[in-house]
Amino acid sequence: MHQFGVRSLLFVLPLFLTACAALSAGPKVHLSTQRETPYYLSTEADQVQDTCPGHDILKPFNCTPAQPDGLSCFDVYMVQGSPAPQQRYTLLQQTLQPTAQSPQPPCPDRVADCPGLLQALQYNLEFSWYVVNFPSSSFAACGETYDCKRVDCFIPPAEEQGPSTRLSCVYKKNQLFFVGAEVTCRTALR
């Protein structure tokens, strides 16, 4: 019986000492990352600036014990999805070529270049009768990462008997863009 009591004491004593040490250490403190609502910035990396430590525009910034309490900075990071309509596509090639073909499909009124055509299509090339199949492998930017579209339309001749002009535009769809948000590091109890 005496031997059983000593064994129990040897088992319980370390647990008791660990519990006392944990209570005397007090509450644990860590830095929490408080992030405002992110908002859209741009598809172009050279148009954004991250002011947080490390200046990493690819990943969101999170506070670590290395940052002081109250640190405030502007965090920029990349996300995948659909950018703002005006930045959804990047023009890779524009050609204007006289042709004897009838002007079908005709370009929208007063459209004489690719930016005008894209605007007339309300920045949406997904379902348009102007979209033409073409080998995207002819453009390096149209690899696995990007979706490219070619759109053609015909500008009627200035004179009734003259040739029409084919407007051909190759666009790369942007699928990555940058967002930004104010970030503050705050002390919090665990």
PDB file of C-alpha atoms in Angstrom:
ATOM      1  CA  MET A   1       0.000   0.000   0.000  1.00  0.00           C
ATOM      2  CA  HIS A   2       2.809   2.379   0.919  1.00  0.00           C
ATOM      3  CA  GLN A   3       4.533   1.572  -2.395  1.00  0.00           C
ATOM      4  CA  PHE A   4       1.316   2.329  -4.300  1.00  0.00           C
ATOM      5  CA  GLY A   5       1.042   5.756  -2.604  1.00  0.00           C
ATOM      6  CA  VAL A   6       4.608   6.695  -3.582  1.00  0.00           C
ATOM      7  CA  ARG A   7       3.968   5.733  -7.218  1.00  0.00           C
ATOM      8  CA  SER A   8       0.812   7.802  -7.299  1.00  0.00           C
ATOM      9  CA  LEU A   9       2.647  10.751  -5.809  1.00  0.00           C
ATOM     10  CA  LEU A  10       5.430  10.435  -8.396  1.00  0.00           C
ATOM     11  CA  PHE A  11       2.808  10.413 -11.142  1.00  0.00           C
ATOM     12  CA  VAL A  12       0.701  13.319  -9.831  1.00  0.00           C
ATOM     13  CA  LEU A  13       3.549  15.601  -8.672  1.00  0.00           C
ATOM     14  CA  PRO A  14       4.868  16.448 -12.213  1.00  0.00           C
ATOM     15  CA  LEU A  15       1.336  17.190 -13.398  1.00  0.00           C
ATOM     16  CA  PHE A  16       0.783  19.473 -10.410  1.00  0.00           C
ATOM     17  CA  LEU A  17       4.074  21.321 -11.008  1.00  0.00           C
ATOM     18  CA  THR A  18       3.284  21.778 -14.738  1.00  0.00           C
ATOM     19  CA  ALA A  19      -0.145  23.206 -13.911  1.00  0.00           C
ATOM     20  CA  CYS A  20       1.355  25.627 -11.376  1.00  0.00           C
ATOM     21  CA  ALA A  21       3.968  26.807 -13.898  1.00  0.00           C
ATOM     22  CA  ALA A  22       1.300  27.389 -16.544  1.00  0.00           C
ATOM     23  CA  LEU A  23      -0.824  29.451 -14.136  1.00  0.00           C
ATOM     24  CA  SER A  24       2.117  31.561 -12.998  1.00  0.00           C
ATOM     25  CA  ALA A  25       3.167  32.334 -16.587  1.00  0.00           C
ATOM     26  CA  GLY A  26      -0.006  34.395 -17.083  1.00  0.00           C
ATOM     27  CA  PRO A  27      -1.964  34.872 -20.311  1.00  0.00           C
ATOM     28  CA  LYS A  28      -0.221  34.430 -23.664  1.00  0.00           C
ATOM     29  CA  VAL A  29       0.004  37.495 -25.901  1.00  0.00           C
ATOM     30  CA  HIS A  30       0.283  37.480 -29.697  1.00  0.00           C
ATOM     31  CA  LEU A  31      -0.136  39.945 -32.559  1.00  0.00           C
ATOM     32  CA  SER A  32      -3.324  39.713 -34.584  1.00  0.00           C
ATOM     33  CA  THR A  33      -3.667  40.986 -38.138  1.00  0.00           C
ATOM     34  CA  GLN A  34      -6.572  43.397 -38.576  1.00  0.00           C
ATOM     35  CA  ARG A  35      -7.305  43.832 -42.287  1.00  0.00           C
ATOM     36  CA  GLU A  36      -9.723  46.338 -43.806  1.00  0.00           C
ATOM     37  CA  THR A  37     -11.904  45.191 -46.709  1.00  0.00           C
ATOM     38  CA  PRO A  38      -9.606  44.659 -49.750  1.00  0.00           C
ATOM     39  CA  TYR A  39     -10.422  46.532 -52.939  1.00  0.00           C
ATOM     40  CA  TYR A  40      -9.432  46.189 -56.586  1.00  0.00           C
ATOM     41  CA  LEU A  41      -6.270  47.987 -57.760  1.00  0.00           C
ATOM     42  CA  SER A  42      -4.928  46.828 -61.147  1.00  0.00           C
ATOM     43  CA  THR A  43      -3.773  43.932 -63.328  1.00  0.00           C
ATOM     44  CA  GLU A  44      -0.320  45.535 -63.703  1.00  0.00           C
ATOM     45  CA  ALA A  45       2.367  44.844 -61.071  1.00  0.00           C
ATOM     46  CA  ASP A  46       4.147  48.123 -61.796  1.00  0.00           C
ATOM     47  CA  GLN A  47       0.974  50.069 -60.920  1.00  0.00           C
ATOM     48  CA  VAL A  48       0.781  48.849 -57.291  1.00  0.00           C
ATOM     49  CA  GLN A  49       2.917  49.453 -54.192  1.00  0.00           C
ATOM     50  CA  ASP A  50       2.973  47.397 -50.987  1.00  0.00           C
ATOM     51  CA  THR A  51       4.190  49.302 -47.893  1.00  0.00           C
ATOM     52  CA  CYS A  52       4.175  46.329 -45.482  1.00  0.00           C
ATOM     53  CA  PRO A  53       7.451  44.691 -44.359  1.00  0.00           C
ATOM     54  CA  GLY A  54       8.837  42.569 -47.185  1.00  0.00           C
ATOM     55  CA  HIS A  55       6.845  44.466 -49.855  1.00  0.00           C
ATOM     56  CA  ASP A  56       5.487  41.141 -51.193  1.00  0.00           C
ATOM     57  CA  ILE A  57       2.761  41.809 -53.784  1.00  0.00           C
ATOM     58  CA  LEU A  58       2.102  38.110 -54.400  1.00  0.00           C
ATOM     59  CA  LYS A  59       0.848  37.050 -50.944  1.00  0.00           C
ATOM     60  CA  PRO A  60      -1.150  38.736 -48.171  1.00  0.00           C
ATOM     61  CA  PHE A  61       0.874  40.112 -45.250  1.00  0.00           C
ATOM     62  CA  ASN A  62       0.278  38.700 -41.757  1.00  0.00           C
ATOM     63  CA  CYS A  63       1.663  40.187 -38.546  1.00  0.00           C
ATOM     64  CA  THR A  64       4.391  38.265 -36.703  1.00  0.00           C
ATOM     65  CA  PRO A  65       6.091  38.865 -33.322  1.00  0.00           C
ATOM     66  CA  ALA A  66       8.781  40.791 -35.242  1.00  0.00           C
ATOM     67  CA  GLN A  67       6.332  43.664 -35.877  1.00  0.00           C
ATOM     68  CA  PRO A  68       5.556  46.280 -33.208  1.00  0.00           C
ATOM     69  CA  ASP A  69       2.073  46.654 -31.798  1.00  0.00           C
ATOM     70  CA  GLY A  70       0.178  49.263 -33.812  1.00  0.00           C
ATOM     71  CA  LEU A  71       2.153  48.814 -37.054  1.00  0.00           C
ATOM     72  CA  SER A  72      -0.035  50.029 -39.909  1.00  0.00           C
ATOM     73  CA  CYS A  73       0.703  49.515 -43.611  1.00  0.00           C
ATOM     74  CA  PHE A  74      -0.961  49.095 -47.001  1.00  0.00           C
ATOM     75  CA  ASP A  75      -0.922  45.435 -48.089  1.00  0.00           C
ATOM     76  CA  VAL A  76      -1.112  44.548 -51.791  1.00  0.00           C
ATOM     77  CA  TYR A  77      -1.506  40.966 -52.976  1.00  0.00           C
ATOM     78  CA  MET A  78      -2.444  39.027 -56.087  1.00  0.00           C
ATOM     79  CA  VAL A  79      -5.702  37.123 -56.557  1.00  0.00           C
ATOM     80  CA  GLN A  80      -7.138  35.055 -59.391  1.00  0.00           C
ATOM     81  CA  GLY A  81     -10.464  35.908 -60.969  1.00  0.00           C
ATOM     82  CA  SER A  82     -12.019  38.461 -63.269  1.00  0.00           C
ATOM     83  CA  PRO A  83     -10.538  41.987 -63.152  1.00  0.00           C
ATOM     84  CA  ALA A  84     -12.442  45.231 -63.652  1.00  0.00           C
ATOM     85  CA  PRO A  85     -14.085  45.270 -67.125  1.00  0.00           C
ATOM     86  CA  GLN A  86     -11.709  47.864 -68.647  1.00  0.00           C
ATOM     87  CA  GLN A  87      -8.692  45.711 -67.619  1.00  0.00           C
ATOM     88  CA  ARG A  88     -10.170  42.306 -68.412  1.00  0.00           C
ATOM     89  CA  TYR A  89      -8.274  42.014 -71.741  1.00  0.00           C
ATOM     90  CA  THR A  90      -4.866  43.088 -73.045  1.00  0.00           C
ATOM     91  CA  LEU A  91      -4.474  43.762 -76.774  1.00  0.00           C
ATOM     92  CA  LEU A  92      -1.742  41.588 -78.323  1.00  0.00           C
ATOM     93  CA  GLN A  93      -2.241  42.392 -82.000  1.00  0.00           C
ATOM     94  CA  GLN A  94      -4.331  44.684 -84.189  1.00  0.00           C
ATOM     95  CA  THR A  95      -4.465  44.410 -87.986  1.00  0.00           C
ATOM     96  CA  LEU A  96      -6.412  46.433 -90.545  1.00  0.00           C
ATOM     97  CA  GLN A  97      -6.490  44.739 -93.931  1.00  0.00           C
ATOM     98  CA  PRO A  98      -8.398  45.708 -97.094  1.00  0.00           C
ATOM     99  CA  THR A  99     -10.379  42.748 -98.428  1.00  0.00           C
ATOM    100  CA  ALA A 100     -12.737  42.017-101.303  1.00  0.00           C
ATOM    101  CA  GLN A 101     -15.018  40.148 -98.906  1.00  0.00           C
ATOM    102  CA  SER A 102     -18.453  41.532 -98.090  1.00  0.00           C
ATOM    103  CA  PRO A 103     -18.438  43.459 -94.810  1.00  0.00           C
ATOM    104  CA  GLN A 104     -19.986  40.738 -92.624  1.00  0.00           C
ATOM    105  CA  PRO A 105     -20.134  40.934 -89.693  1.00  0.00           C
ATOM    106  CA  PRO A 106     -19.953  44.711 -89.847  1.00  0.00           C
ATOM    107  CA  CYS A 107     -18.120  46.579 -87.113  1.00  0.00           C
ATOM    108  CA  PRO A 108     -20.356  48.546 -84.750  1.00  0.00           C
ATOM    109  CA  ASP A 109     -20.957  52.167 -85.791  1.00  0.00           C
ATOM    110  CA  ARG A 110     -17.920  54.461 -85.574  1.00  0.00           C
ATOM    111  CA  VAL A 111     -15.543  51.596 -84.589  1.00  0.00           C
ATOM    112  CA  ALA A 112     -12.179  51.875 -86.360  1.00  0.00           C
ATOM    113  CA  ASP A 113      -9.779  50.156 -83.948  1.00  0.00           C
ATOM    114  CA  CYS A 114      -9.560  47.351 -81.387  1.00  0.00           C
ATOM    115  CA  PRO A 115     -10.040  49.444 -78.237  1.00  0.00           C
ATOM    116  CA  GLY A 116     -13.220  50.870 -79.812  1.00  0.00           C
ATOM    117  CA  LEU A 117     -14.468  47.379 -80.685  1.00  0.00           C
ATOM    118  CA  LEU A 118     -13.778  46.076 -77.172  1.00  0.00           C
ATOM    119  CA  GLN A 119     -15.631  49.033 -75.670  1.00  0.00           C
ATOM    120  CA  ALA A 120     -18.568  48.529 -78.085  1.00  0.00           C
ATOM    121  CA  LEU A 121     -18.716  44.888 -76.923  1.00  0.00           C
ATOM    122  CA  GLN A 122     -18.843  46.150 -73.309  1.00  0.00           C
ATOM    123  CA  TYR A 123     -15.501  44.440 -72.525  1.00  0.00           C
ATOM    124  CA  ASN A 124     -17.029  40.992 -72.957  1.00  0.00           C
ATOM    125  CA  LEU A 125     -15.538  38.650 -75.554  1.00  0.00           C
ATOM    126  CA  GLU A 126     -16.999  35.444 -74.153  1.00  0.00           C
ATOM    127  CA  PHE A 127     -20.108  35.160 -76.347  1.00  0.00           C
ATOM    128  CA  SER A 128     -19.838  37.346 -79.395  1.00  0.00           C
ATOM    129  CA  TRP A 129     -20.457  36.707 -83.086  1.00  0.00           C
ATOM    130  CA  TYR A 130     -17.166  38.530 -83.718  1.00  0.00           C
ATOM    131  CA  VAL A 131     -15.082  35.778 -82.038  1.00  0.00           C
ATOM    132  CA  VAL A 132     -13.013  33.764 -84.536  1.00  0.00           C
ATOM    133  CA  ASN A 133     -11.197  30.468 -83.949  1.00  0.00           C
ATOM    134  CA  PHE A 134      -7.451  30.783 -84.339  1.00  0.00           C
ATOM    135  CA  PRO A 135      -4.319  28.924 -83.205  1.00  0.00           C
ATOM    136  CA  SER A 136      -3.418  30.650 -79.935  1.00  0.00           C
ATOM    137  CA  SER A 137      -0.049  28.860 -80.001  1.00  0.00           C
ATOM    138  CA  SER A 138       1.135  31.596 -82.393  1.00  0.00           C
ATOM    139  CA  PHE A 139       1.255  33.996 -79.413  1.00  0.00           C
ATOM    140  CA  ALA A 140       3.669  33.324 -76.549  1.00  0.00           C
ATOM    141  CA  ALA A 141       1.356  35.097 -74.084  1.00  0.00           C
ATOM    142  CA  CYS A 142      -1.440  32.637 -74.915  1.00  0.00           C
ATOM    143  CA  GLY A 143       0.121  29.663 -73.165  1.00  0.00           C
ATOM    144  CA  GLU A 144      -1.549  27.540 -70.512  1.00  0.00           C
ATOM    145  CA  THR A 145      -1.956  30.477 -68.136  1.00  0.00           C
ATOM    146  CA  TYR A 146      -3.954  32.709 -70.440  1.00  0.00           C
ATOM    147  CA  ASP A 147      -7.124  32.546 -72.469  1.00  0.00           C
ATOM    148  CA  CYS A 148      -6.851  34.402 -75.785  1.00  0.00           C
ATOM    149  CA  LYS A 149      -9.573  35.501 -78.188  1.00  0.00           C
ATOM    150  CA  ARG A 150      -9.479  36.846 -81.710  1.00  0.00           C
ATOM    151  CA  VAL A 151     -12.314  39.076 -82.852  1.00  0.00           C
ATOM    152  CA  ASP A 152     -12.868  40.230 -86.431  1.00  0.00           C
ATOM    153  CA  CYS A 153     -15.295  42.686 -87.924  1.00  0.00           C
ATOM    154  CA  PHE A 154     -15.512  44.492 -91.256  1.00  0.00           C
ATOM    155  CA  ILE A 155     -15.556  48.213 -91.851  1.00  0.00           C
ATOM    156  CA  PRO A 156     -17.725  48.968 -94.905  1.00  0.00           C
ATOM    157  CA  PRO A 157     -15.996  50.739 -97.820  1.00  0.00           C
ATOM    158  CA  ALA A 158     -16.048  54.527 -97.910  1.00  0.00           C
ATOM    159  CA  GLU A 159     -17.204  54.323-101.520  1.00  0.00           C
ATOM    160  CA  GLU A 160     -19.868  51.928-102.670  1.00  0.00           C
ATOM    161  CA  GLN A 161     -17.543  49.909-104.926  1.00  0.00           C
ATOM    162  CA  GLY A 162     -14.371  50.001-102.817  1.00  0.00           C
ATOM    163  CA  PRO A 163     -12.997  47.136-100.703  1.00  0.00           C
ATOM    164  CA  SER A 164     -14.099  46.654 -97.123  1.00  0.00           C
ATOM    165  CA  THR A 165     -11.481  46.591 -94.360  1.00  0.00           C
ATOM    166  CA  ARG A 166     -11.124  43.705 -91.937  1.00  0.00           C
ATOM    167  CA  LEU A 167     -10.333  44.781 -88.367  1.00  0.00           C
ATOM    168  CA  SER A 168      -8.738  41.865 -86.530  1.00  0.00           C
ATOM    169  CA  CYS A 169      -7.872  41.993 -82.819  1.00  0.00           C
ATOM    170  CA  VAL A 170      -6.151  39.382 -80.666  1.00  0.00           C
ATOM    171  CA  TYR A 171      -6.761  39.825 -76.942  1.00  0.00           C
ATOM    172  CA  LYS A 172      -5.295  38.051 -73.929  1.00  0.00           C
ATOM    173  CA  LYS A 173      -7.744  37.602 -71.071  1.00  0.00           C
ATOM    174  CA  ASN A 174      -6.284  38.717 -67.751  1.00  0.00           C
ATOM    175  CA  GLN A 175      -7.004  36.223 -64.979  1.00  0.00           C
ATOM    176  CA  LEU A 176      -4.787  37.647 -62.220  1.00  0.00           C
ATOM    177  CA  PHE A 177      -5.074  41.039 -60.586  1.00  0.00           C
ATOM    178  CA  PHE A 178      -4.035  42.909 -57.453  1.00  0.00           C
ATOM    179  CA  VAL A 179      -6.098  44.044 -54.496  1.00  0.00           C
ATOM    180  CA  GLY A 180      -5.063  46.192 -51.542  1.00  0.00           C
ATOM    181  CA  ALA A 181      -6.121  46.830 -47.956  1.00  0.00           C
ATOM    182  CA  GLU A 182      -4.938  48.694 -44.868  1.00  0.00           C
ATOM    183  CA  VAL A 183      -3.489  46.322 -42.275  1.00  0.00           C
ATOM    184  CA  THR A 184      -2.848  46.981 -38.569  1.00  0.00           C
ATOM    185  CA  CYS A 185      -0.972  44.735 -36.115  1.00  0.00           C
ATOM    186  CA  ARG A 186      -2.671  44.645 -32.708  1.00  0.00           C
ATOM    187  CA  THR A 187      -1.772  42.858 -29.457  1.00  0.00           C
ATOM    188  CA  ALA A 188      -4.337  40.236 -28.508  1.00  0.00           C
ATOM    189  CA  LEU A 189      -4.658  37.704 -25.672  1.00  0.00           C
ATOM    190  CA  ARG A 190      -4.814  34.033 -26.419  1.00  0.00           C
TER     191      ARG A 190
END
